[in-house]
Amino acid sequence: MKRIAFIGLGNMGLPMAVNLAKAGFEVKGFDTTLWAAERAAAAGIALAASCADAATDADAVVTMLPNGAILAAVYDEVIAAARPGALLIDCSTVDVENARAAHEAAANAGLKSLDAPVSGGVAGAAAGTLTFMVGGSEVAFEAARPLLSAMGRTLVHCGDWGAGQAAKICNNMVLAVSMIGVCEAFSLADKLGLDRKAMFDVVSTSSGRCWSIDTYCPVPGIGLQSPADNDYKPGFSAPLMLKDLKLSQRAAESVGAETPLGRHAADLYAAFVAEGGADKDFSGIMPWLAQKSREG
Ligand code: NAD
């Protein structure tokens, strides 16, 4: 496993491709956007003329794309061009149905494939510390291990086709609900006259403790450095969180799972994005919630 095609060189894809190149893989990248391609070339990534051109001769094809529809279109090209025995690894966050359809298309062409969405954001991508949640066969997972290890620190084989995407949307549903909970608590604490630092010191060491407060505190000047200290510049943007919440709601509907807090979190993020949150980190829902008053 030496020659890697990397398709989708955006905020996440480019640093991941750079880490593969640093680890000694021969990386050939492709992106449809000129600025992304130029940025990749400046970072030393060799560029292909198309998805098919990148995939021809590659031992593995990694994709890091915005959504399932784009993934399906890219896989049409990649599968037609890939050499027998190539391994396809999709690291994008997409819906479970498109992930399974991508696996089926690959299998029909005799190719191994994995869904391997990530957690850890742009900082984790740059540092090579991503968590990969992987769906697909044990054989494909083991074949991908050296490559995934060059981009991430934790690899979890979650199960068969689509299990990685299922784990990703469940994780992000927990994250959204916990972030909103922490923001609501700070907002209430403010109105009760409780000092924010005291609130942080108690909750981050008590039973309310969670990643949203102790690692990614949504109020400025408290706890570890986070987007709150940088005017809520992303980080992990609110529209991306909304995308993942919509994916989890769609999945919940498809299997009849009742997820009332997940649904409410999706509604709150939709309202936040529509009311000024489109270019903010997902923790920017803190000031948006705080400026609202209880009606009645
Ligand atoms: P991005 O928009 O920065 O990058 C996507 C790239 O794909 C863009 O450069 C775009 O030009 C390219 N692209 C679109 N269509 C293409 C095509 N047909 N062929 C080749 N390239 C094409 O997005 P991102 O932040 O890098 O996120 C990528 C994926 O990772 C998404 O699915 C996202 O949900 C997921 N993700 C993002 C983060 C994050 O913090 N940004 C964290 C975890 C997961």
Short mmCIF file of C-alpha atoms and ligand atoms in Angstrom, two decimals:
data_model
loop_
_atom_site.label_atom_id
_atom_site.label_comp_id
_atom_site.label_asym_id
_atom_site.label_seq_id
_atom_site.Cartn_x
_atom_site.Cartn_y
_atom_site.Cartn_z
CA MET A 1 0.00 0.00 0.00
CA LYS A 2 2.10 2.89 -1.24
CA ARG A 3 0.32 4.98 -3.89
CA ILE A 4 -2.62 6.93 -2.49
CA ALA A 5 -5.20 8.97 -4.40
CA PHE A 6 -6.67 11.70 -2.15
CA ILE A 7 -9.90 13.27 -3.43
CA GLY A 8 -11.24 16.37 -1.65
CA LEU A 9 -8.41 18.57 -0.42
CA GLY A 10 -10.47 20.97 1.71
CA ASN A 11 -10.04 22.04 5.34
CA MET A 12 -9.79 18.44 6.54
CA GLY A 13 -8.57 16.65 3.42
CA LEU A 14 -5.45 18.70 2.79
CA PRO A 15 -3.82 18.27 6.21
CA MET A 16 -4.71 14.56 6.12
CA ALA A 17 -3.08 14.21 2.68
CA VAL A 18 -0.01 16.10 3.94
CA ASN A 19 0.32 13.66 6.87
CA LEU A 20 0.16 10.70 4.47
CA ALA A 21 2.92 12.26 2.36
CA LYS A 22 5.00 12.93 5.50
CA ALA A 23 4.63 9.25 6.46
CA GLY A 24 6.17 8.23 3.12
CA PHE A 25 3.09 7.46 1.01
CA GLU A 26 3.07 8.69 -2.61
CA VAL A 27 0.03 10.96 -2.63
CA LYS A 28 -1.76 12.21 -5.76
CA GLY A 29 -4.58 14.61 -4.96
CA PHE A 30 -7.61 16.02 -6.73
CA ASP A 31 -10.07 18.79 -5.87
CA THR A 32 -12.60 20.54 -8.11
CA THR A 33 -12.03 23.95 -6.47
CA LEU A 34 -9.14 25.97 -7.83
CA TRP A 35 -8.12 27.53 -4.48
CA ALA A 36 -8.05 24.11 -2.80
CA ALA A 37 -5.95 22.65 -5.62
CA GLU A 38 -3.55 25.61 -5.52
CA ARG A 39 -3.24 25.38 -1.73
CA ALA A 40 -2.52 21.64 -2.02
CA ALA A 41 0.12 22.20 -4.69
CA ALA A 42 1.74 24.83 -2.45
CA ALA A 43 1.80 22.23 0.35
CA GLY A 44 3.70 19.86 -1.94
CA ILE A 45 0.84 17.51 -2.96
CA ALA A 46 1.08 16.26 -6.57
CA LEU A 47 -2.17 16.97 -8.41
CA ALA A 48 -4.19 14.79 -10.79
CA ALA A 49 -6.38 16.11 -13.62
CA SER A 50 -9.56 14.31 -12.45
CA CYS A 51 -10.88 11.78 -9.92
CA ALA A 52 -10.28 9.02 -12.46
CA ASP A 53 -6.74 10.22 -13.12
CA ALA A 54 -6.00 10.23 -9.36
CA ALA A 55 -7.50 6.75 -8.89
CA THR A 56 -5.77 4.99 -11.80
CA ASP A 57 -2.83 2.96 -10.42
CA ALA A 58 -3.60 3.94 -6.79
CA ASP A 59 -3.35 1.22 -4.15
CA ALA A 60 -5.89 3.12 -2.05
CA VAL A 61 -8.31 5.95 -2.78
CA VAL A 62 -9.20 8.23 0.16
CA THR A 63 -12.14 10.61 -0.19
CA MET A 64 -12.93 13.60 2.08
CA LEU A 65 -15.99 15.24 0.53
CA PRO A 66 -18.89 17.46 1.63
CA ASN A 67 -21.85 15.05 1.31
CA GLY A 68 -23.29 11.74 0.12
CA ALA A 69 -24.48 12.95 -3.30
CA ILE A 70 -20.98 14.16 -4.18
CA LEU A 71 -19.50 10.94 -2.82
CA ALA A 72 -21.81 8.89 -5.10
CA ALA A 73 -20.75 10.91 -8.17
CA VAL A 74 -17.05 10.66 -7.27
CA TYR A 75 -17.33 6.88 -6.64
CA ASP A 76 -18.84 6.40 -10.14
CA GLU A 77 -15.63 7.81 -11.61
CA VAL A 78 -13.25 6.24 -9.10
CA ILE A 79 -14.70 2.72 -9.34
CA ALA A 80 -14.52 2.78 -13.14
CA ALA A 81 -10.84 3.81 -13.00
CA ALA A 82 -9.50 1.93 -9.95
CA ARG A 83 -7.17 -1.00 -10.47
CA PRO A 84 -8.25 -4.47 -9.23
CA GLY A 85 -7.45 -4.89 -5.55
CA ALA A 86 -7.52 -1.17 -4.75
CA LEU A 87 -8.98 -0.20 -1.37
CA LEU A 88 -11.51 2.67 -1.19
CA ILE A 89 -11.67 4.60 2.10
CA ASP A 90 -14.31 7.29 2.50
CA CYS A 91 -13.56 9.63 5.42
CA SER A 92 -16.39 12.11 4.69
CA THR A 93 -19.42 12.37 6.97
CA VAL A 94 -22.36 11.19 4.87
CA ASP A 95 -25.74 9.53 5.40
CA VAL A 96 -25.76 5.83 6.22
CA GLU A 97 -27.70 4.97 3.01
CA ASN A 98 -25.15 6.64 0.71
CA ALA A 99 -22.32 5.04 2.66
CA ARG A 100 -23.85 1.58 2.17
CA ALA A 101 -24.56 2.29 -1.52
CA ALA A 102 -20.90 3.31 -1.98
CA HIS A 103 -19.76 0.01 -0.40
CA GLU A 104 -22.14 -1.95 -2.65
CA ALA A 105 -20.90 -0.22 -5.80
CA ALA A 106 -17.29 -0.94 -4.78
CA ALA A 107 -18.04 -4.58 -3.94
CA ASN A 108 -19.85 -5.07 -7.28
CA ALA A 109 -16.62 -3.98 -8.98
CA GLY A 110 -14.56 -6.34 -6.81
CA LEU A 111 -13.04 -3.55 -4.69
CA LYS A 112 -12.63 -3.48 -0.89
CA SER A 113 -14.04 -0.41 0.85
CA LEU A 114 -14.42 1.26 4.24
CA ASP A 115 -16.51 4.10 5.62
CA ALA A 116 -14.14 5.88 7.98
CA PRO A 117 -15.52 9.22 9.17
CA VAL A 118 -13.44 11.17 11.66
CA SER A 119 -13.63 13.18 14.84
CA GLY A 120 -11.05 15.73 15.92
CA GLY A 121 -11.63 18.61 13.53
CA VAL A 122 -9.12 20.62 11.53
CA ALA A 123 -6.68 20.74 14.46
CA GLY A 124 -6.77 16.94 14.79
CA ALA A 125 -6.34 16.55 11.03
CA ALA A 126 -3.25 18.80 11.09
CA ALA A 127 -1.77 17.09 14.17
CA GLY A 128 -2.50 13.56 12.86
CA THR A 129 -4.54 12.79 15.98
CA LEU A 130 -7.95 12.10 14.43
CA THR A 131 -10.25 9.36 15.69
CA PHE A 132 -11.42 7.11 12.84
CA MET A 133 -14.76 5.27 13.20
CA VAL A 134 -14.59 2.52 10.66
CA GLY A 135 -17.20 0.37 8.95
CA GLY A 136 -16.36 -2.53 6.61
CA SER A 137 -14.70 -5.94 6.68
CA GLU A 138 -11.92 -6.89 9.11
CA VAL A 139 -9.64 -7.58 6.12
CA ALA A 140 -10.20 -4.09 4.67
CA PHE A 141 -9.76 -2.52 8.12
CA GLU A 142 -6.41 -4.26 8.66
CA ALA A 143 -5.26 -3.30 5.14
CA ALA A 144 -6.08 0.34 5.91
CA ARG A 145 -4.44 0.40 9.34
CA PRO A 146 -1.00 1.80 8.30
CA LEU A 147 -2.62 4.52 6.25
CA LEU A 148 -5.19 5.51 8.87
CA SER A 149 -2.48 5.46 11.56
CA ALA A 150 -0.57 8.10 9.57
CA MET A 151 -3.58 10.43 9.88
CA GLY A 152 -5.05 9.51 13.24
CA ARG A 153 -4.34 8.31 16.76
CA THR A 154 -7.41 6.19 17.51
CA LEU A 155 -8.90 3.65 15.10
CA VAL A 156 -12.16 1.97 16.09
CA HIS A 157 -13.55 -0.82 13.93
CA CYS A 158 -17.26 -0.28 14.57
CA GLY A 159 -18.69 -3.07 12.44
CA ASP A 160 -19.77 -3.70 8.88
CA TRP A 161 -20.81 -1.32 6.07
CA GLY A 162 -22.10 2.01 7.40
CA ALA A 163 -21.18 1.33 11.05
CA GLY A 164 -18.57 4.13 11.00
CA GLN A 165 -21.16 6.65 9.81
CA ALA A 166 -23.65 5.38 12.40
CA ALA A 167 -21.07 5.92 15.17
CA LYS A 168 -20.20 9.39 13.86
CA ILE A 169 -23.77 10.72 13.83
CA CYS A 170 -24.50 9.24 17.26
CA ASN A 171 -21.36 10.88 18.69
CA ASN A 172 -22.23 14.25 17.20
CA MET A 173 -25.80 14.04 18.47
CA VAL A 174 -24.36 13.61 22.01
CA LEU A 175 -21.99 16.51 21.37
CA ALA A 176 -24.72 18.90 20.18
CA VAL A 177 -27.02 18.05 23.10
CA SER A 178 -24.19 18.39 25.63
CA MET A 179 -23.02 21.70 24.12
CA ILE A 180 -26.52 23.15 24.28
CA GLY A 181 -26.86 21.90 27.86
CA VAL A 182 -23.60 23.58 28.90
CA CYS A 183 -24.61 26.84 27.16
CA GLU A 184 -28.01 26.82 28.83
CA ALA A 185 -26.37 26.25 32.21
CA PHE A 186 -23.93 29.16 31.73
CA SER A 187 -26.80 31.36 30.58
CA LEU A 188 -28.85 30.45 33.65
CA ALA A 189 -25.81 30.88 35.92
CA ASP A 190 -25.23 34.38 34.47
CA LYS A 191 -28.83 35.36 35.19
CA LEU A 192 -28.56 33.96 38.73
CA GLY A 193 -25.46 36.10 39.31
CA LEU A 194 -23.10 33.13 39.57
CA ASP A 195 -19.50 33.86 38.62
CA ARG A 196 -18.59 32.07 35.35
CA LYS A 197 -15.25 30.83 36.68
CA ALA A 198 -16.96 29.37 39.77
CA MET A 199 -19.55 27.72 37.54
CA PHE A 200 -16.75 26.25 35.38
CA ASP A 201 -14.71 25.08 38.39
CA VAL A 202 -17.72 23.24 39.82
CA VAL A 203 -19.24 21.70 36.68
CA SER A 204 -15.91 20.68 35.11
CA THR A 205 -15.10 18.67 38.26
CA SER A 206 -18.61 17.42 39.05
CA SER A 207 -21.19 15.10 37.54
CA GLY A 208 -22.10 17.62 34.82
CA ARG A 209 -18.58 17.36 33.45
CA CYS A 210 -18.30 16.69 29.69
CA TRP A 211 -16.06 17.56 26.73
CA SER A 212 -18.21 20.59 25.91
CA ILE A 213 -17.20 22.25 29.18
CA ASP A 214 -13.80 20.89 30.14
CA THR A 215 -12.14 20.90 26.68
CA TYR A 216 -14.24 23.22 24.52
CA CYS A 217 -15.73 25.68 27.01
CA PRO A 218 -18.22 27.91 25.12
CA VAL A 219 -17.56 31.06 27.19
CA PRO A 220 -14.47 33.23 26.58
CA GLY A 221 -11.57 33.46 29.01
CA ILE A 222 -12.36 30.27 30.91
CA GLY A 223 -10.87 26.79 30.68
CA LEU A 224 -8.69 25.62 27.80
CA GLN A 225 -8.29 27.79 24.68
CA SER A 226 -11.36 27.28 22.50
CA PRO A 227 -13.21 29.08 19.66
CA ALA A 228 -15.00 31.16 22.33
CA ASP A 229 -11.63 32.89 22.85
CA ASN A 230 -11.51 33.78 19.15
CA ASP A 231 -14.95 35.31 18.61
CA TYR A 232 -16.33 31.83 17.86
CA LYS A 233 -14.37 31.49 14.61
CA PRO A 234 -14.56 27.76 13.62
CA GLY A 235 -13.28 25.19 14.74
CA PHE A 236 -16.18 22.97 13.93
CA SER A 237 -18.72 25.20 12.25
CA ALA A 238 -22.40 25.43 13.20
CA PRO A 239 -23.50 24.49 9.62
CA LEU A 240 -21.40 21.29 9.83
CA MET A 241 -22.99 20.43 13.18
CA LEU A 242 -26.41 21.10 11.64
CA LYS A 243 -25.51 18.80 8.74
CA ASP A 244 -24.62 15.98 11.16
CA LEU A 245 -27.77 16.54 13.24
CA LYS A 246 -29.90 16.33 10.10
CA LEU A 247 -28.12 13.09 9.19
CA SER A 248 -28.85 11.65 12.65
CA GLN A 249 -32.51 12.70 12.44
CA ARG A 250 -32.83 11.13 8.99
CA ALA A 251 -31.25 7.93 10.30
CA ALA A 252 -33.50 7.98 13.40
CA GLU A 253 -36.59 8.33 11.19
CA SER A 254 -35.47 5.49 8.93
CA VAL A 255 -35.25 3.05 11.86
CA GLY A 256 -38.07 4.49 14.02
CA ALA A 257 -35.76 5.60 16.88
CA GLU A 258 -37.20 8.24 19.22
CA THR A 259 -34.55 10.98 19.73
CA PRO A 260 -36.42 14.00 21.13
CA LEU A 261 -33.32 15.90 22.32
CA GLY A 262 -31.52 15.19 19.04
CA ARG A 263 -34.52 16.57 17.16
CA HIS A 264 -34.66 19.66 19.35
CA ALA A 265 -30.91 20.19 18.97
CA ALA A 266 -31.32 20.05 15.16
CA ASP A 267 -34.09 22.69 15.37
CA LEU A 268 -31.98 24.96 17.61
CA TYR A 269 -28.92 24.69 15.33
CA ALA A 270 -31.11 25.39 12.25
CA ALA A 271 -32.40 28.57 13.95
CA PHE A 272 -28.89 29.59 15.07
CA VAL A 273 -27.45 29.10 11.56
CA ALA A 274 -30.34 31.11 10.05
CA GLU A 275 -29.90 33.91 12.62
CA GLY A 276 -26.23 34.76 12.21
CA GLY A 277 -24.48 31.50 13.08
CA ALA A 278 -23.59 30.45 9.53
CA ASP A 279 -19.94 31.46 9.86
CA LYS A 280 -19.59 30.66 13.56
CA ASP A 281 -18.24 27.72 15.50
CA PHE A 282 -20.97 25.42 16.86
CA SER A 283 -20.15 26.66 20.39
CA GLY A 284 -21.25 30.13 19.19
CA ILE A 285 -24.76 29.02 20.09
CA MET A 286 -23.79 30.25 23.61
CA PRO A 287 -24.28 34.04 23.02
CA TRP A 288 -27.24 33.30 20.71
CA LEU A 289 -29.01 31.40 23.49
CA ALA A 290 -27.93 33.87 26.19
CA GLN A 291 -29.51 36.86 24.44
CA LYS A 292 -32.87 35.12 24.39
CA SER A 293 -35.23 35.60 27.31
CA ARG A 294 -37.85 33.19 28.52
CA GLU A 295 -41.19 34.34 27.18
CA GLY A 296 -44.32 34.68 29.31
P1 NAD B 1 -14.41 21.37 2.84
O1 NAD B 1 -15.63 21.94 2.17
O2 NAD B 1 -13.36 22.27 3.35
O3 NAD B 1 -13.71 20.32 1.84
C1 NAD B 1 -14.39 19.52 0.89
C2 NAD B 1 -13.59 19.60 -0.40
O4 NAD B 1 -14.18 18.70 -1.35
C3 NAD B 1 -13.61 21.00 -1.03
O5 NAD B 1 -12.28 21.46 -1.21
C4 NAD B 1 -14.32 20.77 -2.35
O6 NAD B 1 -13.85 21.61 -3.41
C5 NAD B 1 -14.02 19.31 -2.61
N1 NAD B 1 -14.91 18.71 -3.60
C6 NAD B 1 -16.25 18.89 -3.73
N2 NAD B 1 -16.70 18.15 -4.78
C7 NAD B 1 -15.63 17.49 -5.28
C8 NAD B 1 -15.45 16.56 -6.35
N3 NAD B 1 -16.49 16.16 -7.12
N4 NAD B 1 -14.20 16.10 -6.59
C9 NAD B 1 -13.16 16.50 -5.83
N5 NAD B 1 -13.25 17.37 -4.81
C10 NAD B 1 -14.49 17.85 -4.54
O7 NAD B 1 -14.98 20.42 4.01
P2 NAD B 1 -14.15 19.82 5.23
O8 NAD B 1 -14.32 20.68 6.43
O9 NAD B 1 -12.80 19.42 4.77
O10 NAD B 1 -15.03 18.52 5.53
C11 NAD B 1 -14.95 17.36 4.70
C12 NAD B 1 -15.81 16.27 5.32
O11 NAD B 1 -15.33 16.00 6.65
C13 NAD B 1 -17.28 16.62 5.46
O12 NAD B 1 -18.05 15.49 5.16
C14 NAD B 1 -17.41 17.04 6.93
O13 NAD B 1 -18.72 16.83 7.42
C15 NAD B 1 -16.40 16.12 7.58
N6 NAD B 1 -15.82 16.61 8.85
C16 NAD B 1 -15.41 17.89 8.96
C17 NAD B 1 -14.86 18.33 10.17
C18 NAD B 1 -14.38 19.76 10.34
O14 NAD B 1 -14.11 20.16 11.48
N7 NAD B 1 -14.25 20.54 9.28
C19 NAD B 1 -14.74 17.44 11.25
C20 NAD B 1 -15.13 16.11 11.08
C21 NAD B 1 -15.68 15.71 9.87
#
